[in-house]
Short mmCIF file of C-alpha atoms and ligand atoms in Angstrom, two decimals:
data_model
loop_
_atom_site.label_atom_id
_atom_site.label_comp_id
_atom_site.label_asym_id
_atom_site.label_seq_id
_atom_site.Cartn_x
_atom_site.Cartn_y
_atom_site.Cartn_z
CA MET A 1 -137.82 -21.12 95.67
CA LYS A 2 -137.02 -18.32 93.27
CA LEU A 3 -137.79 -14.76 94.17
CA GLN A 4 -137.51 -11.64 92.03
CA LEU A 5 -136.87 -8.50 94.03
CA VAL A 6 -137.70 -5.28 92.19
CA TYR A 7 -136.82 -1.70 93.07
CA PRO A 8 -138.96 0.48 90.78
CA SER A 9 -137.77 3.67 89.10
CA TRP A 10 -138.94 7.16 90.04
CA PRO A 11 -138.85 10.64 88.45
CA LYS A 12 -135.61 12.47 89.32
CA LEU A 13 -135.21 16.10 90.41
CA GLU A 14 -134.52 18.12 87.31
CA LYS A 15 -131.88 20.36 88.89
CA GLN A 16 -129.94 17.59 90.58
CA THR A 17 -127.12 15.75 88.85
CA GLU A 18 -128.34 12.24 88.21
CA PHE A 19 -126.21 9.62 89.91
CA HIS A 20 -127.27 6.44 91.63
CA LEU A 21 -126.36 4.99 94.96
CA PRO A 22 -126.86 1.29 95.63
CA PRO A 23 -130.28 0.95 97.30
CA HIS A 24 -130.37 0.06 100.98
CA GLY A 25 -133.90 -1.25 101.65
CA PRO A 26 -133.66 -4.21 99.24
CA VAL A 27 -130.29 -5.43 100.57
CA VAL A 28 -131.44 -5.13 104.19
CA PHE A 29 -134.61 -7.04 103.26
CA ALA A 30 -132.62 -9.71 101.37
CA ALA A 31 -130.57 -10.34 104.53
CA THR A 32 -133.76 -11.30 106.39
CA LEU A 33 -134.59 -14.13 103.98
CA PRO A 34 -133.83 -17.69 105.04
CA ASP A 35 -131.05 -19.64 103.29
CA GLY A 36 -131.76 -21.48 100.08
CA ILE A 37 -133.82 -18.75 98.40
CA GLU A 38 -132.60 -17.78 94.95
CA ILE A 39 -132.88 -14.02 94.39
CA THR A 40 -132.67 -12.02 91.22
CA PHE A 41 -132.60 -8.29 91.82
CA ILE A 42 -133.54 -5.47 89.46
CA ASP A 43 -132.93 -1.82 90.28
CA GLU A 44 -134.97 -0.19 87.57
CA ASN A 45 -133.21 3.12 88.14
CA VAL A 46 -130.04 1.73 86.60
CA GLN A 47 -131.10 -1.19 84.44
CA PRO A 48 -134.06 -2.11 82.24
CA PHE A 49 -136.90 -4.05 83.81
CA GLU A 50 -137.06 -7.69 82.74
CA THR A 51 -139.94 -10.02 83.46
CA ASP A 52 -138.78 -13.14 85.29
CA ALA A 53 -141.24 -15.79 84.16
CA LEU A 54 -139.56 -18.40 86.37
CA ALA A 55 -139.87 -16.49 89.65
CA ASP A 56 -142.23 -18.04 92.19
CA LEU A 57 -142.73 -14.83 94.15
CA ILE A 58 -142.30 -11.16 93.22
CA CYS A 59 -141.19 -8.81 96.00
CA ILE A 60 -141.42 -5.07 95.33
CA SER A 61 -139.44 -2.77 97.60
CA VAL A 62 -140.62 0.85 97.63
CA MET A 63 -138.84 3.64 99.45
CA LEU A 64 -140.39 6.78 97.96
CA THR A 65 -143.96 7.93 97.49
CA CYS A 66 -143.15 8.91 93.89
CA GLN A 67 -141.99 5.32 93.21
CA LEU A 68 -145.50 3.99 93.81
CA PRO A 69 -147.12 4.54 90.38
CA ARG A 70 -144.36 2.54 88.69
CA ALA A 71 -144.45 -0.09 91.45
CA PHE A 72 -148.17 -0.54 90.82
CA ASP A 73 -147.57 -1.01 87.06
CA ILE A 74 -145.02 -3.74 87.76
CA ALA A 75 -147.28 -5.45 90.29
CA ASP A 76 -150.28 -5.36 87.95
CA HIS A 77 -148.15 -6.79 85.15
CA TYR A 78 -147.06 -9.76 87.28
CA ARG A 79 -150.45 -10.37 88.80
CA SER A 80 -151.99 -10.51 85.32
CA MET A 81 -149.55 -13.41 84.69
CA GLY A 82 -150.74 -15.13 87.86
CA LYS A 83 -147.55 -14.34 89.82
CA PRO A 84 -148.05 -13.44 93.48
CA VAL A 85 -146.71 -10.04 94.57
CA LEU A 86 -145.49 -9.08 98.04
CA PHE A 87 -144.85 -5.40 98.81
CA GLY A 88 -142.61 -3.91 101.49
CA GLY A 89 -140.62 -0.77 102.28
CA ILE A 90 -141.04 2.70 103.70
CA ALA A 91 -143.54 4.03 101.16
CA VAL A 92 -145.61 0.87 101.55
CA MET A 93 -146.02 1.65 105.25
CA LEU A 94 -147.14 5.18 104.38
CA HIS A 95 -149.65 4.08 101.72
CA ALA A 96 -150.74 0.65 102.97
CA ASP A 97 -154.39 0.81 101.84
CA GLU A 98 -153.56 1.97 98.35
CA VAL A 99 -150.82 -0.64 97.97
CA ALA A 100 -153.17 -3.43 99.05
CA ALA A 101 -155.19 -2.96 95.84
CA HIS A 102 -152.13 -4.02 93.80
CA ALA A 103 -150.72 -6.73 96.07
CA ASP A 104 -151.31 -10.28 97.15
CA SER A 105 -149.61 -9.43 100.39
CA VAL A 106 -148.42 -6.26 102.09
CA PHE A 107 -145.63 -6.38 104.66
CA LEU A 108 -145.63 -3.45 107.10
CA GLY A 109 -142.79 -2.86 109.52
CA GLU A 110 -139.27 -4.24 109.92
CA ALA A 111 -138.60 -7.70 108.50
CA GLU A 112 -135.89 -9.16 110.79
CA GLY A 113 -136.99 -12.49 112.23
CA ARG A 114 -140.28 -12.43 110.31
CA MET A 115 -139.66 -13.59 106.76
CA GLU A 116 -139.35 -17.26 107.58
CA GLN A 117 -143.01 -17.33 108.61
CA VAL A 118 -144.10 -15.26 105.58
CA LEU A 119 -142.36 -17.65 103.20
CA LYS A 120 -143.71 -20.67 105.04
CA ASP A 121 -147.21 -19.24 104.56
CA PHE A 122 -146.43 -18.67 100.90
CA THR A 123 -145.24 -22.24 100.25
CA ARG A 124 -148.36 -23.60 101.98
CA GLY A 125 -150.58 -21.38 99.81
CA ARG A 126 -151.60 -19.31 102.82
CA LEU A 127 -149.93 -15.98 102.19
CA GLN A 128 -151.71 -13.41 104.36
CA PRO A 129 -153.06 -10.19 102.74
CA THR A 130 -151.26 -8.15 105.43
CA TYR A 131 -148.39 -8.72 107.80
CA ASN A 132 -148.61 -5.79 110.14
CA TYR A 133 -145.62 -5.25 112.42
CA MET A 134 -145.92 -1.48 112.70
CA ASN A 135 -144.71 -0.29 116.12
CA ASN A 136 -143.68 -3.84 116.89
CA PHE A 137 -139.96 -3.52 116.33
CA PRO A 138 -137.72 -6.57 116.28
CA ASP A 139 -134.75 -6.81 118.63
CA ILE A 140 -132.22 -4.44 117.03
CA SER A 141 -129.44 -6.99 117.51
CA LEU A 142 -131.21 -9.18 114.92
CA VAL A 143 -130.25 -6.68 112.22
CA GLY A 144 -127.46 -8.44 110.37
CA THR A 145 -125.09 -7.55 107.57
CA ALA A 146 -127.08 -6.42 104.53
CA ARG A 147 -126.94 -8.79 101.58
CA ARG A 148 -125.10 -6.55 99.10
CA GLN A 149 -124.11 -9.52 96.96
CA ILE A 150 -127.42 -9.16 95.10
CA LEU A 151 -126.22 -5.80 93.70
CA ASN A 152 -124.20 -5.30 90.56
CA HIS A 153 -121.89 -2.50 91.67
CA ASP A 154 -120.98 -1.68 88.07
CA HIS A 155 -124.26 0.24 87.91
CA TYR A 156 -123.27 2.52 90.78
CA ASN A 157 -120.52 4.78 89.57
CA TYR A 158 -120.55 8.34 88.37
CA ARG A 159 -118.23 9.06 85.45
CA GLY A 160 -115.83 6.38 86.61
CA THR A 161 -116.00 7.25 90.33
CA GLN A 162 -117.23 4.45 92.57
CA MET A 163 -120.30 5.60 94.50
CA LEU A 164 -120.87 5.01 98.20
CA ASP A 165 -122.32 1.86 99.76
CA LEU A 166 -125.15 2.48 102.21
CA VAL A 167 -125.06 1.10 105.73
CA HIS A 168 -126.99 1.84 108.92
CA ALA A 169 -125.93 1.76 112.55
CA SER A 170 -129.25 2.60 114.22
CA ARG A 171 -132.98 2.97 113.70
CA GLY A 172 -135.64 5.25 115.16
CA CYS A 173 -135.49 8.94 115.94
CA ARG A 174 -136.68 10.72 119.05
CA PHE A 175 -137.18 14.04 117.26
CA ASN A 176 -140.46 14.79 115.54
CA CYS A 177 -139.64 17.34 112.85
CA PHE A 178 -142.71 18.71 111.10
CA PRO A 179 -142.04 17.47 107.53
CA CYS A 180 -140.82 14.01 108.55
CA CYS A 181 -142.57 10.62 108.63
CA ASN A 182 -139.91 8.86 110.67
CA GLY A 183 -141.84 9.02 113.92
CA PHE A 184 -144.54 6.95 112.22
CA LEU A 185 -142.12 4.62 110.43
CA GLY A 186 -139.31 3.80 112.81
CA GLY A 187 -140.77 5.03 116.10
CA ARG A 188 -139.70 7.83 118.44
CA GLN A 189 -137.23 5.68 120.32
CA PHE A 190 -133.61 5.68 119.20
CA ARG A 191 -132.45 2.08 118.65
CA PRO A 192 -128.68 1.78 118.21
CA ARG A 193 -127.25 -1.45 116.81
CA PRO A 194 -124.49 -3.12 118.81
CA VAL A 195 -121.26 -1.46 117.68
CA LYS A 196 -119.58 -4.84 117.14
CA LYS A 197 -122.21 -5.83 114.56
CA VAL A 198 -121.96 -2.50 112.75
CA ILE A 199 -118.19 -2.81 112.52
CA GLU A 200 -118.46 -6.39 111.25
CA GLU A 201 -120.81 -5.16 108.53
CA MET A 202 -118.62 -2.22 107.54
CA GLU A 203 -115.54 -4.44 107.41
CA ALA A 204 -117.34 -6.83 105.07
CA ILE A 205 -118.05 -4.07 102.52
CA PRO A 206 -115.32 -4.09 99.86
CA ASN A 207 -116.04 -0.45 98.99
CA ASN A 208 -113.99 2.06 101.00
CA ARG A 209 -116.69 4.75 100.67
CA LEU A 210 -119.82 4.57 102.78
CA PHE A 211 -122.99 6.52 103.42
CA VAL A 212 -124.10 5.98 107.02
CA VAL A 213 -127.80 6.47 106.39
CA ASP A 214 -129.05 6.64 110.00
CA ASN A 215 -131.79 9.24 110.44
CA SER A 216 -129.52 11.30 112.61
CA LEU A 217 -126.22 10.64 114.41
CA ALA A 218 -127.18 13.02 117.18
CA HIS A 219 -128.87 10.88 119.80
CA ASP A 220 -126.50 9.13 122.15
CA LYS A 221 -123.09 10.63 122.82
CA ASP A 222 -121.54 7.57 124.50
CA TRP A 223 -122.65 5.25 121.71
CA LEU A 224 -121.33 7.69 119.08
CA ILE A 225 -117.96 7.83 120.83
CA GLU A 226 -117.81 4.04 120.94
CA LEU A 227 -118.89 3.75 117.30
CA PHE A 228 -116.48 6.31 115.87
CA THR A 229 -113.58 5.00 117.93
CA ALA A 230 -114.23 1.51 116.57
CA MET A 231 -114.60 2.81 113.00
CA LYS A 232 -111.28 4.64 112.94
CA PRO A 233 -109.04 1.61 112.21
CA LEU A 234 -111.24 0.66 109.22
CA LYS A 235 -110.05 3.81 107.40
CA LYS A 236 -113.37 4.06 105.55
CA LYS A 237 -114.45 7.41 104.17
CA TRP A 238 -118.07 8.19 104.92
CA VAL A 239 -120.87 10.70 104.76
CA SER A 240 -123.92 10.88 107.00
CA HIS A 241 -127.00 12.81 108.02
CA PRO A 242 -126.53 15.34 110.87
CA LEU A 243 -123.91 14.67 113.51
CA MET A 244 -124.17 15.60 117.15
CA ASP A 245 -122.83 19.13 117.53
CA ASN A 246 -120.24 18.30 120.16
CA ASP A 247 -116.52 18.89 119.82
CA LEU A 248 -115.39 15.45 120.94
CA VAL A 249 -117.97 13.70 118.74
CA LEU A 250 -116.99 15.80 115.72
CA LYS A 251 -113.29 15.19 116.32
CA LEU A 252 -113.80 11.42 116.56
CA ALA A 253 -116.11 11.42 113.52
CA ALA A 254 -113.49 13.21 111.45
CA GLU A 255 -110.77 10.82 112.65
CA ALA A 256 -113.05 7.91 111.74
CA GLY A 257 -113.25 9.18 108.15
CA CYS A 258 -116.31 11.43 108.03
CA TRP A 259 -115.79 13.71 105.03
CA TYR A 260 -119.15 15.34 104.68
CA VAL A 261 -122.57 15.55 106.28
CA TYR A 262 -126.03 16.58 105.27
CA GLN A 263 -127.14 19.35 107.55
CA ALA A 264 -130.56 21.00 107.54
CA VAL A 265 -130.23 24.77 107.13
CA PHE A 266 -133.51 26.42 108.00
CA ASP A 267 -132.54 29.99 108.83
CA THR A 268 -129.75 32.55 108.66
CA SER A 269 -128.93 32.48 112.38
CA GLU A 270 -125.54 32.56 114.09
CA THR A 271 -126.40 29.09 115.47
CA ILE A 272 -126.47 27.59 111.97
CA LYS A 273 -123.42 29.58 110.88
CA ASN A 274 -121.42 28.39 113.89
CA ARG A 275 -122.53 24.80 113.51
CA ILE A 276 -121.30 24.73 109.92
CA GLN A 277 -118.09 26.47 110.92
CA ARG A 278 -117.42 23.80 113.59
CA LEU A 279 -117.87 21.05 110.98
CA HIS A 280 -115.49 22.87 108.65
CA ASP A 281 -112.98 23.31 111.51
CA HIS A 282 -112.88 19.52 111.78
CA GLY A 283 -112.33 19.18 108.01
CA ILE A 284 -115.87 17.93 107.40
CA GLY A 285 -117.69 19.31 104.34
CA VAL A 286 -121.35 20.26 104.55
CA GLU A 287 -124.17 19.73 102.12
CA GLY A 288 -127.04 21.88 103.34
CA THR A 289 -130.51 20.42 102.95
CA ILE A 290 -132.74 23.39 102.47
CA LEU A 291 -136.49 23.14 102.59
CA LEU A 292 -138.32 25.95 100.81
CA GLY A 293 -141.95 26.98 101.30
CA THR A 294 -142.45 26.81 105.05
CA ASP A 295 -145.01 29.20 106.51
CA ASP A 296 -142.32 31.66 107.57
CA HIS A 297 -140.88 31.83 104.04
CA ASP A 298 -141.69 34.70 101.75
CA GLU A 299 -139.74 35.75 98.68
CA THR A 300 -137.40 38.03 100.63
CA ASN A 301 -136.29 35.50 103.17
CA ILE A 302 -135.77 32.77 100.56
CA ARG A 303 -133.49 35.18 98.68
CA ASN A 304 -131.71 36.10 101.93
CA LEU A 305 -131.27 32.44 102.81
CA VAL A 306 -129.53 31.64 99.52
CA GLU A 307 -127.29 34.69 99.91
CA PHE A 308 -126.43 33.50 103.45
CA LEU A 309 -125.43 30.03 102.16
CA THR A 310 -123.00 31.58 99.72
CA ARG A 311 -121.61 33.91 102.40
CA ILE A 312 -120.91 31.12 104.90
CA LYS A 313 -119.24 29.07 102.15
CA LEU A 314 -121.50 26.07 102.36
CA ASP A 315 -119.88 23.34 100.22
CA MET A 316 -123.04 22.03 98.59
CA ALA A 317 -126.74 22.70 98.81
CA GLU A 318 -129.75 20.57 98.07
CA PHE A 319 -132.90 22.64 97.72
CA THR A 320 -136.25 20.93 97.99
CA ILE A 321 -139.80 22.16 98.17
CA LEU A 322 -141.63 21.30 101.38
CA THR A 323 -143.74 18.22 100.59
CA PRO A 324 -146.56 16.99 102.84
CA PHE A 325 -145.93 13.26 102.78
CA PRO A 326 -148.57 10.99 104.30
CA LYS A 327 -148.23 10.49 108.07
CA SER A 328 -146.02 13.56 108.52
CA PRO A 329 -147.09 16.22 111.05
CA ILE A 330 -147.19 18.86 108.28
CA ARG A 331 -149.67 16.84 106.21
CA LYS A 332 -152.00 16.67 109.17
CA GLN A 333 -151.85 20.46 109.46
CA PHE A 334 -152.27 21.17 105.72
CA THR A 335 -155.14 18.70 105.41
CA LYS A 336 -156.93 20.42 108.27
CA GLN A 337 -156.36 23.78 106.62
CA GLY A 338 -157.45 22.53 103.16
CA ARG A 339 -154.05 23.37 101.62
CA ILE A 340 -153.18 20.10 99.82
CA LEU A 341 -153.32 20.77 96.07
CA SER A 342 -152.23 17.43 94.59
CA ASN A 343 -152.37 13.80 95.56
CA ASN A 344 -150.68 12.64 92.38
CA TRP A 345 -147.71 10.78 93.85
CA LEU A 346 -145.61 11.45 90.75
CA ASP A 347 -145.64 15.11 91.85
CA TYR A 348 -144.19 14.18 95.26
CA THR A 349 -140.58 14.52 94.13
CA CYS A 350 -139.82 17.51 96.42
CA GLY A 351 -139.38 19.61 93.28
CA LYS A 352 -143.05 20.62 92.94
CA ALA A 353 -145.40 22.69 95.09
CA VAL A 354 -148.20 20.26 95.92
CA PHE A 355 -149.69 22.49 98.64
CA GLN A 356 -150.77 26.10 98.96
CA PRO A 357 -147.85 28.09 100.46
CA LYS A 358 -148.78 30.72 103.03
CA ASN A 359 -146.99 33.73 101.57
CA MET A 360 -146.86 33.17 97.81
CA THR A 361 -148.44 31.25 94.97
CA PRO A 362 -147.34 27.66 94.25
CA GLU A 363 -145.91 28.90 90.93
CA LYS A 364 -143.83 31.54 92.71
CA LEU A 365 -142.48 28.91 95.11
CA GLU A 366 -141.44 26.69 92.19
CA TYR A 367 -139.83 29.69 90.52
CA LEU A 368 -137.84 30.49 93.69
CA TYR A 369 -136.82 26.85 94.05
CA ASN A 370 -135.32 26.89 90.53
CA TRP A 371 -133.79 30.29 91.21
CA ALA A 372 -132.15 28.97 94.40
CA TRP A 373 -130.45 26.10 92.55
CA ASP A 374 -129.28 28.36 89.72
CA THR A 375 -128.03 31.08 92.05
CA PHE A 376 -126.16 28.85 94.50
CA TYR A 377 -124.42 26.95 91.69
CA ALA A 378 -123.86 29.98 89.45
CA GLU A 379 -120.09 29.87 89.90
CA GLY A 380 -119.57 26.16 89.47
CA GLY A 381 -122.17 23.45 89.01
CA TYR A 382 -123.12 20.61 91.29
CA GLN A 383 -120.64 18.31 89.50
CA THR A 384 -117.77 20.76 90.08
CA LYS A 385 -118.52 21.12 93.80
CA MET A 386 -119.04 17.39 94.24
CA GLY A 387 -115.81 16.80 92.30
CA GLU A 388 -113.92 19.08 94.73
CA LEU A 389 -115.21 17.08 97.72
CA PHE A 390 -114.38 13.75 96.06
CA PHE A 391 -110.90 15.02 95.19
CA LYS A 392 -110.22 15.62 98.92
CA VAL A 393 -111.33 12.10 99.73
CA ILE A 394 -109.22 10.53 97.01
CA LYS A 395 -106.18 12.46 98.29
CA GLN A 396 -106.80 11.13 101.80
CA GLU A 397 -107.32 7.59 100.49
CA ILE A 398 -103.98 7.78 98.71
CA LEU A 399 -102.33 8.90 101.96
CA ASP A 400 -104.07 6.08 103.88
CA GLY A 401 -103.14 3.51 101.23
CA THR A 402 -106.81 2.65 100.73
CA TYR A 403 -107.34 4.19 97.29
CA ARG A 404 -108.49 1.72 94.67
CA ARG A 405 -108.90 2.64 91.03
CA TYR A 406 -112.43 1.91 89.88
CA ASN A 407 -112.54 -1.25 87.78
CA PRO A 408 -115.96 -2.13 86.37
CA GLY A 409 -115.30 -5.76 85.39
CA LYS A 410 -113.93 -6.56 88.83
CA ASN A 411 -117.24 -5.73 90.51
CA ARG A 412 -119.11 -8.04 88.19
CA ARG A 413 -116.76 -10.89 89.02
CA PHE A 414 -117.14 -10.13 92.73
CA LYS A 415 -120.91 -10.38 92.42
CA LYS A 416 -120.78 -13.68 90.57
CA ALA A 417 -118.49 -15.26 93.10
CA MET A 418 -120.57 -14.23 96.08
CA VAL A 419 -124.23 -14.81 95.09
S1 SF4 B 501 -136.01 15.00 110.07
FE1 SF4 B 501 -134.35 13.71 110.84
S2 SF4 B 501 -134.09 14.40 112.95
FE2 SF4 B 501 -136.10 15.15 112.30
S3 SF4 B 501 -137.56 13.54 112.92
FE3 SF4 B 501 -136.94 13.11 110.84
S4 SF4 B 501 -135.24 11.66 111.02
FE4 SF4 B 501 -135.51 12.65 113.00
#
């Protein structure tokens, strides 16, 4: 059986430097497929789309809401040729009804241990319109090493610097932050993978640079200690979402190669300032993720917030406009209050005001968003600040003896040998 796996393109944030990380959803999905399936993979964000007339089944993996319009075009194209289309991924779970109109089959939930049956149904001509495994999570120990061999790593470099490979050590999140859909998607229970399996996966990744994409590494102190202790000998360099704010955890994370984290910065409090200082004390850089347009934001406090970020010497900042994604608590609230202004998913990039802010017009919020980017990066652009962080990593890699000069052709050969 031949399967084409497609990862559709999406509109990028205008203010953000465009670089591409290897996608995670498609390689995790590919690992759940039984042996003997031939896969061709297209990441439309880095390569042109090509119709595969020989594919038996088209699988479309969709992570973002703003990927959906393009995903629907691709699905409609294939279905007009008589090719069956199966959809899966985070955004598919959020927009299941809409997706169903463009699909032969919609897979909802986590795929481990389930694809054998789906493909059996397909070969018998009995593909179901929906496979619904929402809130029916597979045993976390079934999550295996992602099948990165389907990727062409030559696509994932920025000006000659090898980008990070994505890997995950856990699923689920017990928090229920107001703009987030994770409670709906992965459940409110934290589900750590066995450390041994995570280490096996990390060891198998030829790239020395990783992005540990877990929702949050702030759930279980004992598991974090075990994980970071086991990661240390690998000498990988990695970034992650927030880390538990605990001295021992931060120390072990830094020793295990953590070089920067994404950290939500939502106010100008001493708590935030001290948290960032503690990360810096451990030699960990911080990229603040800053959501603009919450109900307590007016023009003055957005301006104060940006001034605060500069004062506390935040390394990098990613400004986004609050976006009421389906199934998030904030969408429920805004819908009730009649404040949703657009349901055009192409606007859901986090760079547009698609709702009515409480204390300003949508236009003013978009103006302040652009102003925040320009002001924070006034003395050195995103590339310069990112370059400074990468330079630190490269220096450490040289000291560790793990530095490898990026060599495009080599990655292509690696891919060929492994697929
Ligand atoms: S924003 Fe992060 S910490 Fe909050 S619920 Fe979502 S995944 Fe969990």
